[in-house]
Structures are given as structure tokens and as C-alpha cells.
PDB file of C-alpha atoms in Angstrom:
ATOM      1  CA  MET L   1     168.011 -12.032 -86.649  1.00 74.00           C
ATOM      2  CA  ASN L   2     168.347 -14.644 -83.352  1.00 81.00           C
ATOM      3  CA  THR L   3     166.089 -12.766 -81.784  1.00 90.00           C
ATOM      4  CA  PHE L   4     163.765 -13.564 -84.179  1.00 92.00           C
ATOM      5  CA  ILE L   5     164.699 -17.124 -84.298  1.00 92.00           C
ATOM      6  CA  ALA L   6     164.432 -17.699 -80.238  1.00 93.00           C
ATOM      7  CA  VAL L   7     160.501 -15.919 -80.377  1.00 95.00           C
ATOM      8  CA  ILE L   8     159.626 -18.542 -82.796  1.00 95.00           C
ATOM      9  CA  GLY L   9     161.226 -21.085 -81.118  1.00 95.00           C
ATOM     10  CA  ILE L  10     159.562 -20.176 -77.275  1.00 96.00           C
ATOM     11  CA  LEU L  11     155.982 -19.572 -79.826  1.00 96.00           C
ATOM     12  CA  SER L  12     156.588 -23.055 -81.275  1.00 96.00           C
ATOM     13  CA  ALA L  13     157.556 -24.950 -77.795  1.00 95.00           C
ATOM     14  CA  LEU L  14     154.232 -23.080 -76.540  1.00 96.00           C
ATOM     15  CA  LEU L  15     152.579 -24.159 -79.423  1.00 96.00           C
ATOM     16  CA  PHE L  16     153.423 -28.227 -78.853  1.00 95.00           C
ATOM     17  CA  PHE L  17     152.736 -28.507 -75.148  1.00 95.00           C
ATOM     18  CA  TYR L  18     149.492 -26.608 -75.964  1.00 94.00           C
ATOM     19  CA  LEU L  19     148.296 -29.222 -78.936  1.00 94.00           C
ATOM     20  CA  LEU L  20     149.654 -32.589 -77.336  1.00 93.00           C
ATOM     21  CA  LYS L  21     147.148 -31.670 -75.055  1.00 92.00           C
ATOM     22  CA  PHE L  22     143.948 -32.420 -77.528  1.00 92.00           C
ATOM     23  CA  LYS L  23     142.532 -34.958 -78.497  1.00 92.00           C
ATOM     24  CA  ALA L  24     143.413 -35.755 -82.743  1.00 93.00           C
ATOM     25  CA  SER L  25     140.549 -35.135 -85.207  1.00 92.00           C
ATOM     26  CA  ASN L  26     138.294 -37.820 -85.764  1.00 91.00           C
ATOM     27  CA  LYS L  27     139.680 -38.066 -89.477  1.00 91.00           C
ATOM     28  CA  GLN L  28     142.760 -38.918 -87.496  1.00 90.00           C
ATOM     29  CA  THR L  29     141.216 -41.978 -85.054  1.00 89.00           C
ATOM     30  CA  ASN L  30     138.328 -43.103 -86.586  1.00 90.00           C
ATOM     31  CA  ARG L  31     139.716 -45.099 -89.657  1.00 89.00           C
ATOM     32  CA  MET L  32     140.978 -49.077 -90.012  1.00 88.00           C
ATOM     33  CA  ASN L  33     144.184 -48.465 -91.651  1.00 89.00           C
ATOM     34  CA  ARG L  34     145.723 -47.510 -88.423  1.00 90.00           C
ATOM     35  CA  PRO L  35     148.894 -48.773 -86.869  1.00 90.00           C
ATOM     36  CA  LYS L  36     148.143 -51.339 -83.508  1.00 87.00           C
ATOM     37  CA  TRP L  37     150.843 -50.137 -81.444  1.00 86.00           C
ATOM     38  CA  SER L  38     149.802 -52.527 -78.806  1.00 82.00           C
ATOM     39  CA  LYS L  39     150.755 -55.482 -81.093  1.00 80.00           C
ATOM     40  CA  TYR L  40     154.319 -53.786 -80.440  1.00 81.00           C
ATOM     41  CA  ILE L  41     154.426 -52.477 -77.594  1.00 81.00           C
ATOM     42  CA  PRO L  42     153.187 -55.431 -74.827  1.00 77.00           C
ATOM     43  CA  TYR L  43     151.796 -52.847 -72.317  1.00 73.00           C
ATOM     44  CA  LYS L  44     148.252 -55.046 -72.192  1.00 59.00           C
ATOM     45  CA  ASP L  45     150.210 -58.472 -71.892  1.00 51.00           C
ATOM     46  CA  GLU L  46     152.713 -57.167 -69.084  1.00 54.00           C
ATOM     47  CA  GLU L  47     148.819 -55.998 -67.233  1.00 52.00           C
ATOM     48  CA  LYS L  48     147.303 -59.131 -68.217  1.00 54.00           C
ATOM     49  CA  LYS L  49     149.888 -60.885 -66.871  1.00 56.00           C
ATOM     50  CA  ALA L  50     149.568 -58.956 -63.747  1.00 53.00           C
ATOM     51  CA  LYS L  51     146.047 -59.307 -63.678  1.00 54.00           C
ATOM     52  CA  SER L  52     145.661 -62.570 -64.324  1.00 54.00           C
ATOM     53  CA  GLU L  53     147.429 -64.275 -61.131  1.00 55.00           C
ATOM     54  CA  ASP L  54     144.965 -64.787 -58.121  1.00 54.00           C
ATOM     55  CA  ALA L  55     145.338 -62.225 -55.912  1.00 57.00           C
ATOM     56  CA  ASP L  56     145.736 -62.271 -52.057  1.00 55.00           C
ATOM     57  CA  PHE L  57     142.762 -62.304 -49.878  1.00 62.00           C
ATOM     58  CA  PRO L  58     143.533 -60.114 -46.775  1.00 60.00           C
ATOM     59  CA  ASP L  59     140.152 -60.095 -45.352  1.00 57.00           C
ATOM     60  CA  LYS L  60     141.036 -62.514 -42.410  1.00 51.00           C
TER      61      LYS L  60
ATOM     62  CA  MET N   1     135.742 -57.056 -45.030  1.00 42.00           C
ATOM     63  CA  SER N   2     136.703 -59.197 -48.303  1.00 44.00           C
ATOM     64  CA  LYS N   3     138.171 -56.787 -51.076  1.00 49.00           C
ATOM     65  CA  HIS N   4     136.780 -58.950 -53.732  1.00 48.00           C
ATOM     66  CA  GLN N   5     133.144 -58.467 -53.562  1.00 51.00           C
ATOM     67  CA  ALA N   6     131.620 -59.865 -56.061  1.00 48.00           C
ATOM     68  CA  LEU N   7     133.906 -63.068 -55.264  1.00 44.00           C
ATOM     69  CA  ASP N   8     132.018 -63.082 -52.329  1.00 46.00           C
ATOM     70  CA  THR N   9     128.211 -62.697 -53.403  1.00 44.00           C
ATOM     71  CA  PHE N  10     128.955 -65.027 -57.101  1.00 43.00           C
ATOM     72  CA  GLY N  11     131.716 -67.001 -56.371  1.00 44.00           C
ATOM     73  CA  ARG N  12     134.725 -67.503 -58.958  1.00 45.00           C
ATOM     74  CA  SER N  13     133.006 -67.871 -62.716  1.00 43.00           C
ATOM     75  CA  GLY N  14     133.893 -70.627 -65.146  1.00 43.00           C
ATOM     76  CA  ASN N  15     132.436 -69.168 -67.884  1.00 42.00           C
ATOM     77  CA  PRO N  16     134.794 -68.978 -70.557  1.00 41.00           C
ATOM     78  CA  ILE N  17     133.720 -65.393 -71.964  1.00 39.00           C
ATOM     79  CA  ILE N  18     133.891 -63.731 -68.280  1.00 36.00           C
ATOM     80  CA  ARG N  19     137.079 -65.188 -68.476  1.00 38.00           C
ATOM     81  CA  SER N  20     138.531 -64.040 -71.632  1.00 35.00           C
ATOM     82  CA  SER N  21     141.581 -61.814 -72.055  1.00 39.00           C
ATOM     83  CA  ALA N  22     138.771 -59.430 -74.095  1.00 35.00           C
ATOM     84  CA  PHE N  23     137.257 -58.816 -71.103  1.00 33.00           C
ATOM     85  CA  GLN N  24     140.019 -58.597 -68.663  1.00 37.00           C
ATOM     86  CA  GLU N  25     140.859 -55.454 -70.993  1.00 43.00           C
ATOM     87  CA  THR N  26     137.580 -53.563 -70.190  1.00 40.00           C
ATOM     88  CA  THR N  27     137.608 -54.304 -66.618  1.00 38.00           C
ATOM     89  CA  THR N  28     141.337 -53.748 -65.400  1.00 49.00           C
ATOM     90  CA  SER N  29     140.737 -50.964 -62.695  1.00 54.00           C
ATOM     91  CA  GLY N  30     144.227 -49.338 -62.208  1.00 73.00           C
ATOM     92  CA  GLU N  31     144.803 -45.926 -62.920  1.00 83.00           C
ATOM     93  CA  ARG N  32     144.760 -45.109 -66.720  1.00 88.00           C
ATOM     94  CA  MET N  33     146.891 -42.714 -68.772  1.00 90.00           C
ATOM     95  CA  SER N  34     145.916 -39.567 -69.432  1.00 91.00           C
ATOM     96  CA  LEU N  35     146.920 -36.445 -72.718  1.00 92.00           C
ATOM     97  CA  GLU N  36     147.652 -34.410 -69.750  1.00 92.00           C
ATOM     98  CA  GLY N  37     149.821 -36.906 -67.734  1.00 93.00           C
ATOM     99  CA  ALA N  38     152.072 -37.862 -71.454  1.00 95.00           C
ATOM    100  CA  VAL N  39     152.168 -33.939 -71.489  1.00 95.00           C
ATOM    101  CA  ASN N  40     153.173 -33.027 -67.920  1.00 95.00           C
ATOM    102  CA  LYS N  41     155.488 -36.182 -68.089  1.00 96.00           C
ATOM    103  CA  THR N  42     156.976 -35.238 -71.430  1.00 96.00           C
ATOM    104  CA  GLY N  43     158.082 -31.174 -69.853  1.00 96.00           C
ATOM    105  CA  ILE N  44     159.510 -33.136 -67.182  1.00 97.00           C
ATOM    106  CA  LEU N  45     162.228 -35.012 -69.007  1.00 97.00           C
ATOM    107  CA  LEU N  46     162.595 -31.776 -71.061  1.00 97.00           C
ATOM    108  CA  PHE N  47     163.252 -30.035 -68.036  1.00 97.00           C
ATOM    109  CA  LEU N  48     165.965 -32.989 -66.728  1.00 97.00           C
ATOM    110  CA  THR N  49     167.315 -32.650 -70.557  1.00 96.00           C
ATOM    111  CA  VAL N  50     167.913 -28.790 -70.312  1.00 96.00           C
ATOM    112  CA  LEU N  51     169.150 -28.641 -66.051  1.00 96.00           C
ATOM    113  CA  SER N  52     171.525 -31.044 -66.980  1.00 95.00           C
ATOM    114  CA  ALA N  53     172.862 -29.928 -70.652  1.00 95.00           C
ATOM    115  CA  ALA N  54     172.891 -26.724 -68.713  1.00 95.00           C
ATOM    116  CA  ILE N  55     175.610 -28.449 -66.396  1.00 93.00           C
ATOM    117  CA  SER N  56     177.909 -29.802 -68.675  1.00 92.00           C
ATOM    118  CA  TRP N  57     177.562 -26.883 -70.760  1.00 93.00           C
ATOM    119  CA  ASN N  58     178.105 -24.613 -68.066  1.00 92.00           C
ATOM    120  CA  PHE N  59     180.938 -26.401 -66.277  1.00 88.00           C
ATOM    121  CA  GLN N  60     183.750 -28.056 -68.705  1.00 82.00           C
ATOM    122  CA  SER N  61     186.325 -30.157 -67.090  1.00 84.00           C
ATOM    123  CA  PRO N  62     187.992 -33.440 -67.180  1.00 86.00           C
ATOM    124  CA  LEU N  63     185.400 -35.019 -64.820  1.00 86.00           C
ATOM    125  CA  MET N  64     182.904 -33.632 -66.876  1.00 84.00           C
ATOM    126  CA  SER N  65     183.513 -35.346 -69.486  1.00 86.00           C
ATOM    127  CA  LEU N  66     183.566 -38.433 -67.382  1.00 88.00           C
ATOM    128  CA  VAL N  67     180.268 -37.488 -65.958  1.00 87.00           C
ATOM    129  CA  SER N  68     178.946 -36.788 -69.302  1.00 87.00           C
ATOM    130  CA  MET N  69     180.165 -40.413 -70.876  1.00 88.00           C
ATOM    131  CA  LEU N  70     178.841 -42.238 -67.896  1.00 90.00           C
ATOM    132  CA  GLY N  71     175.726 -40.178 -68.449  1.00 89.00           C
ATOM    133  CA  ILE N  72     175.842 -41.285 -72.419  1.00 89.00           C
ATOM    134  CA  PHE N  73     176.153 -44.692 -71.248  1.00 91.00           C
ATOM    135  CA  THR N  74     173.639 -45.113 -68.749  1.00 93.00           C
ATOM    136  CA  GLY N  75     171.724 -42.906 -71.102  1.00 92.00           C
ATOM    137  CA  ALA N  76     171.858 -45.685 -73.696  1.00 92.00           C
ATOM    138  CA  ILE N  77     171.000 -48.387 -71.535  1.00 94.00           C
ATOM    139  CA  ALA N  78     167.668 -47.203 -70.479  1.00 94.00           C
ATOM    140  CA  ALA N  79     166.815 -46.434 -74.081  1.00 93.00           C
ATOM    141  CA  ILE N  80     167.488 -50.304 -74.934  1.00 92.00           C
ATOM    142  CA  SER N  81     166.084 -51.933 -71.750  1.00 93.00           C
ATOM    143  CA  THR N  82     162.543 -49.424 -72.232  1.00 92.00           C
ATOM    144  CA  PHE N  83     162.050 -49.623 -75.783  1.00 90.00           C
ATOM    145  CA  GLY N  84     163.860 -52.621 -76.407  1.00 88.00           C
ATOM    146  CA  PHE N  85     166.306 -53.826 -79.244  1.00 85.00           C
ATOM    147  CA  TYR N  86     165.334 -55.153 -83.281  1.00 79.00           C
ATOM    148  CA  PHE N  87     167.242 -56.765 -85.679  1.00 77.00           C
ATOM    149  CA  PHE N  88     166.766 -56.937 -88.956  1.00 73.00           C
ATOM    150  CA  PHE N  89     165.640 -60.325 -90.115  1.00 76.00           C
ATOM    151  CA  VAL N  90     165.564 -61.642 -86.364  1.00 79.00           C
ATOM    152  CA  GLY N  91     163.301 -60.126 -84.695  1.00 78.00           C
ATOM    153  CA  TRP N  92     163.613 -58.590 -80.883  1.00 80.00           C
ATOM    154  CA  ILE N  93     166.996 -59.490 -79.680  1.00 84.00           C
ATOM    155  CA  ILE N  94     165.629 -57.452 -76.068  1.00 86.00           C
ATOM    156  CA  ASN N  95     162.009 -56.746 -76.127  1.00 86.00           C
ATOM    157  CA  PRO N  96     160.834 -53.432 -75.244  1.00 87.00           C
ATOM    158  CA  ARG N  97     159.542 -53.236 -71.925  1.00 90.00           C
ATOM    159  CA  PRO N  98     157.214 -50.269 -71.141  1.00 91.00           C
ATOM    160  CA  HIS N  99     156.600 -50.852 -67.766  1.00 91.00           C
ATOM    161  CA  LEU N 100     160.420 -49.497 -66.844  1.00 92.00           C
ATOM    162  CA  ALA N 101     159.958 -46.245 -68.637  1.00 94.00           C
ATOM    163  CA  PRO N 102     158.649 -44.246 -65.198  1.00 95.00           C
ATOM    164  CA  LYS N 103     162.331 -45.016 -63.767  1.00 94.00           C
ATOM    165  CA  THR N 104     164.335 -45.354 -67.182  1.00 95.00           C
ATOM    166  CA  GLY N 105     162.727 -41.984 -68.586  1.00 95.00           C
ATOM    167  CA  PRO N 106     164.204 -40.052 -65.909  1.00 96.00           C
ATOM    168  CA  ILE N 107     168.213 -41.528 -66.092  1.00 96.00           C
ATOM    169  CA  TYR N 108     167.686 -41.341 -69.619  1.00 96.00           C
ATOM    170  CA  ALA N 109     167.045 -37.851 -69.926  1.00 96.00           C
ATOM    171  CA  ILE N 110     169.602 -36.593 -67.425  1.00 95.00           C
ATOM    172  CA  GLY N 111     172.226 -38.757 -69.266  1.00 94.00           C
ATOM    173  CA  MET N 112     171.861 -37.400 -72.843  1.00 94.00           C
ATOM    174  CA  GLY N 113     171.619 -33.972 -71.354  1.00 95.00           C
ATOM    175  CA  PHE N 114     174.972 -34.036 -70.465  1.00 93.00           C
ATOM    176  CA  MET N 115     176.096 -35.194 -74.416  1.00 92.00           C
ATOM    177  CA  ILE N 116     173.505 -32.167 -75.603  1.00 94.00           C
ATOM    178  CA  GLY N 117     175.286 -29.930 -73.329  1.00 94.00           C
ATOM    179  CA  ILE N 118     178.710 -31.128 -74.108  1.00 92.00           C
ATOM    180  CA  ILE N 119     177.944 -31.068 -78.077  1.00 92.00           C
ATOM    181  CA  SER N 120     175.633 -27.910 -78.038  1.00 95.00           C
ATOM    182  CA  GLN N 121     178.505 -25.960 -76.204  1.00 94.00           C
ATOM    183  CA  GLN N 122     181.172 -27.144 -79.390  1.00 92.00           C
ATOM    184  CA  ALA N 123     179.089 -26.346 -81.534  1.00 94.00           C
ATOM    185  CA  GLU N 124     178.530 -22.810 -80.099  1.00 95.00           C
ATOM    186  CA  ALA N 125     182.289 -22.427 -79.960  1.00 94.00           C
ATOM    187  CA  MET N 126     182.725 -22.551 -83.549  1.00 94.00           C
ATOM    188  CA  PHE N 127     179.350 -20.839 -84.842  1.00 94.00           C
ATOM    189  CA  PRO N 128     177.851 -18.662 -82.264  1.00 94.00           C
ATOM    190  CA  GLY N 129     174.016 -18.599 -81.991  1.00 92.00           C
ATOM    191  CA  ILE N 130     173.846 -22.044 -83.897  1.00 95.00           C
ATOM    192  CA  VAL N 131     172.336 -23.230 -80.903  1.00 95.00           C
ATOM    193  CA  ILE N 132     169.097 -21.025 -80.523  1.00 95.00           C
ATOM    194  CA  GLN N 133     168.333 -21.490 -84.605  1.00 95.00           C
ATOM    195  CA  ALA N 134     168.839 -25.680 -83.903  1.00 96.00           C
ATOM    196  CA  VAL N 135     166.402 -25.151 -80.904  1.00 96.00           C
ATOM    197  CA  SER N 136     164.303 -23.498 -82.458  1.00 96.00           C
ATOM    198  CA  LEU N 137     163.840 -25.141 -85.481  1.00 96.00           C
ATOM    199  CA  THR N 138     163.545 -28.361 -83.635  1.00 96.00           C
ATOM    200  CA  PHE N 139     160.544 -27.411 -81.990  1.00 97.00           C
ATOM    201  CA  PHE N 140     158.828 -25.444 -85.461  1.00 96.00           C
ATOM    202  CA  VAL N 141     159.273 -28.873 -86.517  1.00 97.00           C
ATOM    203  CA  ALA N 142     157.609 -31.123 -83.771  1.00 96.00           C
ATOM    204  CA  ALA N 143     154.456 -28.604 -83.480  1.00 97.00           C
ATOM    205  CA  SER N 144     154.177 -28.328 -86.861  1.00 96.00           C
ATOM    206  CA  LEU N 145     153.872 -31.994 -87.249  1.00 96.00           C
ATOM    207  CA  LEU N 146     151.470 -32.313 -84.364  1.00 96.00           C
ATOM    208  CA  PHE N 147     149.287 -29.726 -86.279  1.00 96.00           C
ATOM    209  CA  ALA N 148     149.287 -31.774 -89.074  1.00 96.00           C
ATOM    210  CA  TYR N 149     148.889 -35.028 -87.008  1.00 96.00           C
ATOM    211  CA  LYS N 150     145.842 -33.963 -84.892  1.00 95.00           C
ATOM    212  CA  THR N 151     144.165 -32.324 -87.645  1.00 94.00           C
ATOM    213  CA  GLY N 152     144.532 -35.324 -89.696  1.00 93.00           C
ATOM    214  CA  ILE N 153     146.607 -34.256 -92.779  1.00 94.00           C
ATOM    215  CA  ILE N 154     149.417 -37.070 -91.900  1.00 93.00           C
ATOM    216  CA  ARG N 155     147.864 -40.225 -91.119  1.00 94.00           C
ATOM    217  CA  PRO N 156     150.348 -42.785 -90.411  1.00 94.00           C
ATOM    218  CA  THR N 157     149.501 -46.175 -91.408  1.00 93.00           C
ATOM    219  CA  GLN N 158     151.260 -49.354 -91.144  1.00 92.00           C
ATOM    220  CA  ASN N 159     153.099 -48.984 -94.307  1.00 93.00           C
ATOM    221  CA  PHE N 160     154.267 -45.648 -93.035  1.00 94.00           C
ATOM    222  CA  VAL N 161     155.646 -47.201 -89.897  1.00 92.00           C
ATOM    223  CA  LEU N 162     157.621 -49.997 -91.522  1.00 91.00           C
ATOM    224  CA  MET N 163     158.917 -47.364 -93.925  1.00 94.00           C
ATOM    225  CA  ILE N 164     159.877 -45.368 -90.674  1.00 95.00           C
ATOM    226  CA  PHE N 165     161.128 -48.279 -88.683  1.00 91.00           C
ATOM    227  CA  ALA N 166     163.150 -49.588 -91.354  1.00 91.00           C
ATOM    228  CA  ALA N 167     164.589 -46.140 -92.517  1.00 94.00           C
ATOM    229  CA  THR N 168     165.457 -45.277 -88.951  1.00 93.00           C
ATOM    230  CA  LEU N 169     166.884 -48.810 -87.850  1.00 90.00           C
ATOM    231  CA  GLY N 170     168.934 -48.237 -90.965  1.00 90.00           C
ATOM    232  CA  ILE N 171     170.452 -45.235 -89.955  1.00 92.00           C
ATOM    233  CA  PHE N 172     171.112 -46.359 -86.742  1.00 89.00           C
ATOM    234  CA  LEU N 173     173.142 -49.439 -87.780  1.00 87.00           C
ATOM    235  CA  THR N 174     175.184 -46.652 -90.376  1.00 88.00           C
ATOM    236  CA  TYR N 175     175.809 -44.765 -87.507  1.00 87.00           C
ATOM    237  CA  PHE N 176     177.095 -47.721 -85.667  1.00 85.00           C
ATOM    238  CA  PHE N 177     179.368 -49.270 -88.173  1.00 86.00           C
ATOM    239  CA  SER N 178     180.629 -45.495 -88.569  1.00 85.00           C
ATOM    240  CA  PHE N 179     181.287 -45.250 -84.957  1.00 82.00           C
ATOM    241  CA  MET N 180     183.022 -48.779 -85.140  1.00 84.00           C
ATOM    242  CA  PHE N 181     185.309 -47.987 -88.373  1.00 84.00           C
ATOM    243  CA  SER N 182     186.648 -44.936 -86.390  1.00 81.00           C
ATOM    244  CA  LEU N 183     187.328 -46.719 -83.904  1.00 79.00           C
ATOM    245  CA  PHE N 184     190.179 -48.314 -85.886  1.00 83.00           C
ATOM    246  CA  THR N 185     190.506 -46.481 -88.234  1.00 79.00           C
ATOM    247  CA  GLY N 186     190.223 -42.910 -86.283  1.00 72.00           C
ATOM    248  CA  SER N 187     187.867 -41.519 -89.066  1.00 72.00           C
ATOM    249  CA  SER N 188     184.273 -41.373 -89.686  1.00 68.00           C
ATOM    250  CA  PHE N 189     182.492 -42.193 -93.221  1.00 67.00           C
ATOM    251  CA  SER N 190     182.993 -39.256 -95.432  1.00 66.00           C
ATOM    252  CA  ILE N 191     179.094 -39.096 -96.108  1.00 67.00           C
ATOM    253  CA  PHE N 192     178.650 -37.940 -92.729  1.00 67.00           C
ATOM    254  CA  THR N 193     181.293 -35.395 -92.655  1.00 70.00           C
ATOM    255  CA  ASP N 194     180.899 -33.931 -96.033  1.00 73.00           C
ATOM    256  CA  THR N 195     180.134 -30.903 -96.062  1.00 73.00           C
ATOM    257  CA  GLY N 196     179.276 -30.566 -99.694  1.00 81.00           C
ATOM    258  CA  TRP N 197     175.622 -31.512-101.107  1.00 85.00           C
ATOM    259  CA  MET N 198     175.969 -35.108-100.996  1.00 86.00           C
ATOM    260  CA  GLY N 199     176.150 -34.853 -97.342  1.00 85.00           C
ATOM    261  CA  ILE N 200     174.045 -31.869 -96.317  1.00 90.00           C
ATOM    262  CA  GLY N 201     171.532 -33.986 -98.454  1.00 91.00           C
ATOM    263  CA  ILE N 202     171.893 -37.021 -96.349  1.00 91.00           C
ATOM    264  CA  SER N 203     171.951 -34.824 -93.438  1.00 92.00           C
ATOM    265  CA  LEU N 204     168.038 -33.371 -94.895  1.00 94.00           C
ATOM    266  CA  PHE N 205     167.594 -37.253 -95.390  1.00 95.00           C
ATOM    267  CA  VAL N 206     168.017 -38.175 -91.961  1.00 95.00           C
ATOM    268  CA  VAL N 207     166.334 -35.363 -90.740  1.00 96.00           C
ATOM    269  CA  ALA N 208     163.038 -36.096 -92.172  1.00 96.00           C
ATOM    270  CA  ILE N 209     163.582 -39.567 -90.853  1.00 96.00           C
ATOM    271  CA  ALA N 210     163.906 -38.139 -87.426  1.00 96.00           C
ATOM    272  CA  ALA N 211     160.850 -36.072 -87.192  1.00 96.00           C
ATOM    273  CA  LEU N 212     158.610 -38.354 -89.075  1.00 96.00           C
ATOM    274  CA  ASN N 213     159.393 -40.498 -86.326  1.00 96.00           C
ATOM    275  CA  LEU N 214     157.566 -37.717 -84.333  1.00 96.00           C
ATOM    276  CA  VAL N 215     154.197 -38.531 -85.847  1.00 96.00           C
ATOM    277  CA  LEU N 216     154.619 -42.693 -84.307  1.00 95.00           C
ATOM    278  CA  ASP N 217     155.725 -41.013 -81.407  1.00 95.00           C
ATOM    279  CA  PHE N 218     152.585 -38.875 -81.414  1.00 95.00           C
ATOM    280  CA  ASP N 219     150.590 -41.791 -82.286  1.00 94.00           C
ATOM    281  CA  ILE N 220     151.209 -44.081 -79.358  1.00 93.00           C
ATOM    282  CA  ILE N 221     150.472 -41.586 -77.127  1.00 94.00           C
ATOM    283  CA  GLU N 222     146.745 -40.963 -78.780  1.00 93.00           C
ATOM    284  CA  GLN N 223     146.075 -44.748 -79.299  1.00 92.00           C
ATOM    285  CA  ALA N 224     147.388 -45.314 -75.817  1.00 92.00           C
ATOM    286  CA  ASP N 225     145.403 -42.896 -74.064  1.00 91.00           C
ATOM    287  CA  GLU N 226     141.953 -43.941 -76.442  1.00 90.00           C
ATOM    288  CA  GLN N 227     142.657 -47.675 -75.016  1.00 88.00           C
ATOM    289  CA  GLY N 228     142.843 -46.614 -71.549  1.00 87.00           C
ATOM    290  CA  ALA N 229     146.523 -48.011 -71.065  1.00 89.00           C
ATOM    291  CA  PRO N 230     148.388 -48.253 -67.302  1.00 91.00           C
ATOM    292  CA  LYS N 231     149.749 -45.193 -65.769  1.00 91.00           C
ATOM    293  CA  TYR N 232     153.255 -46.217 -66.650  1.00 92.00           C
ATOM    294  CA  MET N 233     152.394 -45.648 -70.334  1.00 93.00           C
ATOM    295  CA  GLU N 234     152.283 -41.966 -70.094  1.00 94.00           C
ATOM    296  CA  TRP N 235     156.266 -42.345 -69.154  1.00 95.00           C
ATOM    297  CA  PHE N 236     156.846 -44.384 -71.996  1.00 94.00           C
ATOM    298  CA  GLY N 237     155.166 -41.765 -74.147  1.00 95.00           C
ATOM    299  CA  ALA N 238     156.865 -38.855 -73.125  1.00 96.00           C
ATOM    300  CA  MET N 239     160.339 -41.122 -73.017  1.00 96.00           C
ATOM    301  CA  ALA N 240     159.836 -41.590 -76.905  1.00 95.00           C
ATOM    302  CA  LEU N 241     158.663 -38.057 -77.420  1.00 96.00           C
ATOM    303  CA  VAL N 242     162.020 -36.614 -75.801  1.00 97.00           C
ATOM    304  CA  ALA N 243     164.168 -39.446 -77.410  1.00 96.00           C
ATOM    305  CA  THR N 244     163.270 -38.462 -80.488  1.00 96.00           C
ATOM    306  CA  LEU N 245     163.359 -34.473 -79.833  1.00 97.00           C
ATOM    307  CA  ILE N 246     166.918 -34.782 -78.633  1.00 96.00           C
ATOM    308  CA  TRP N 247     167.647 -37.435 -81.956  1.00 95.00           C
ATOM    309  CA  LEU N 248     165.955 -33.966 -84.191  1.00 97.00           C
ATOM    310  CA  TYR N 249     167.680 -31.665 -82.097  1.00 97.00           C
ATOM    311  CA  ILE N 250     171.721 -33.194 -82.932  1.00 95.00           C
ATOM    312  CA  GLU N 251     170.611 -33.907 -86.845  1.00 95.00           C
ATOM    313  CA  ILE N 252     169.261 -30.138 -86.719  1.00 96.00           C
ATOM    314  CA  LEU N 253     172.243 -29.221 -85.432  1.00 95.00           C
ATOM    315  CA  ARG N 254     174.940 -31.419 -87.473  1.00 93.00           C
ATOM    316  CA  LEU N 255     173.391 -30.368 -90.950  1.00 94.00           C
ATOM    317  CA  LEU N 256     173.069 -26.356 -89.673  1.00 95.00           C
ATOM    318  CA  MET N 257     176.834 -26.561 -89.537  1.00 93.00           C
ATOM    319  CA  LYS N 258     177.359 -28.446 -92.624  1.00 91.00           C
ATOM    320  CA  LEU N 259     175.275 -25.316 -93.981  1.00 91.00           C
ATOM    321  CA  ARG N 260     177.318 -22.693 -92.481  1.00 86.00           C
ATOM    322  CA  ARG N 261     181.053 -24.285 -93.073  1.00 78.00           C
TER     323      ARG N 261
END
């Protein structure tokens, strides 16, 4: 019994990592009511902060 | 030769459109995240979790218990510093800092691995074969939900996020109060330890909420990839996914233990 369950587990893990590589279907991505994660997770702000600061110009 | 040739040629623009944030978002040239990268990082973090779990499972000693306690502590700090800390009506007490994930992700995975090793070893001693069942069920649930997400069968919306977020916060607050209660009285809330239908029903509910949190993690990774998020978001997405998988595993283990009693 446990061998069967272990095989199911291994197959599920392989399927999990295989599916994770693919982009989601258009039905999932092309819709208006998707949650806006960048509102909660400030990765753009962090980047903007870094980018908005004037860079040093080490050309001289 | 200047690195910024456009500045040399045209000078700094005063045009508000060119200087706007929308323009900046499309012209940032740092390394972008990819789904492939997020998958690799998830694999690395899961490997680290399993490795430290195997160590704490095989080398049980008072020193290992201390190492595990330290692991849980550092794992919790790593998680809070990366995901932030939110409270009802108050808002973010600690803001999420996803750029820390490349450093905190491995610390979290190793720390939580030590905890999982000890919990799993004790569960296996009481109910032989239960760990294989719990691990298999965890990946089965994760793969099924990932399939449902990728094909668009489950489509998270703003209301869905709020519902899952509120339920998750509620569960963690109940766990926290149960933990505090047990520190003072020596016994935890009976609804968590109850092996009757009530206890099993609550465990099933918690498993369902943990599983639905996976859908949110998939959406975070997918959307960050679509928007060309910075490279560190691969680690952030992987860390979120591994954190939910660990939670789901523990809840499934707890449910199976209740069912076997």
C-alpha cells in the first residue's frame, strides 16, 4: 500500500516541477479581475528607488 | 567612454512623460525573473529543507533539539523579514521586503527543515508509514492545484485573495494564542488536539486553506514573470511556495495522525 502511495507521490512531485515551468493559459492570464500583486509586494518600488537615484558616472 | 551614451548625446530630459514611473518600468535593464529560474530556486529550497530534515531525523540528541529550536527561530525571523507582518485593522507592522529573499530563502528552508525532521520522526515512531503518506499527499494536492491553476480551472480574484488572506491570518492567530495559552497552562486548545469529528473537520478546513494558499503563490510567480520583475523575485516566489508546501505537509501529517487514532 505504502509503495503505491510513494509512487503516486514521486509522480506528483515530477508533475509539479514539470507544470511549474509552463506559462498559465490565456484563460488565466487575460482577464480583468486578476489580483494586482505588485500592490502588496513592493518589488517595483524597490527597483524604482534604486533606479531613480542618479547613477555615478565612472567615465572620467 | 560613458556607460550612459544617451545622456552624452541628448542630455538629461525634462519631459515629464519620459521621466514618469511608467516609462521607468518598461526601460529598466536589470536581470529579469523567469519561470525556469523560479522552478530551479524552488528545487534548491526544497532540497535544503529535505537535507536538514534528514539530519535532524537521523541524529536525534539534546544538541540536535537545540539546533532545531534555533532553526525554527531563525526560519521564523527570515520569513517575517521577507513576507512582512500584517495585522487586522492595523495594516503592515513590518513591510514585506522581497529583495531579501535570496539570503533569507535558504536560511528559512534549512531552519524549517530541522523542525520538519523532528516532527516527522516522532510521527513515524507513533504511526509507521505516515510520513510517506503525508509527503505523497502534499505533492499530489500541489500538482493537482497547479494543473487547475495553469489550465484556468481555478482563477484567483481580488475577493478570493482577501478571503484566503483573512482565513490564513485567523488560523495563525489561533495557533499563536493556543501556543501562548499552552505556555501558561501547559495544555493547548482542545479543538486542535481533538480526534473526534470536530477536530478532523477543523484539520480538513486548515488543509484546504493551506492548499488554496498555493494558488496565490502560483499567481504571484506567474504575474511577476509576466511583468518582468527583478531577478530576486524568483527567490521570493520560491520561498513563498516552499513555505506553503511546508505548512500543507504539517497540516496533512496532523490530519492523518488524527484519522489513525
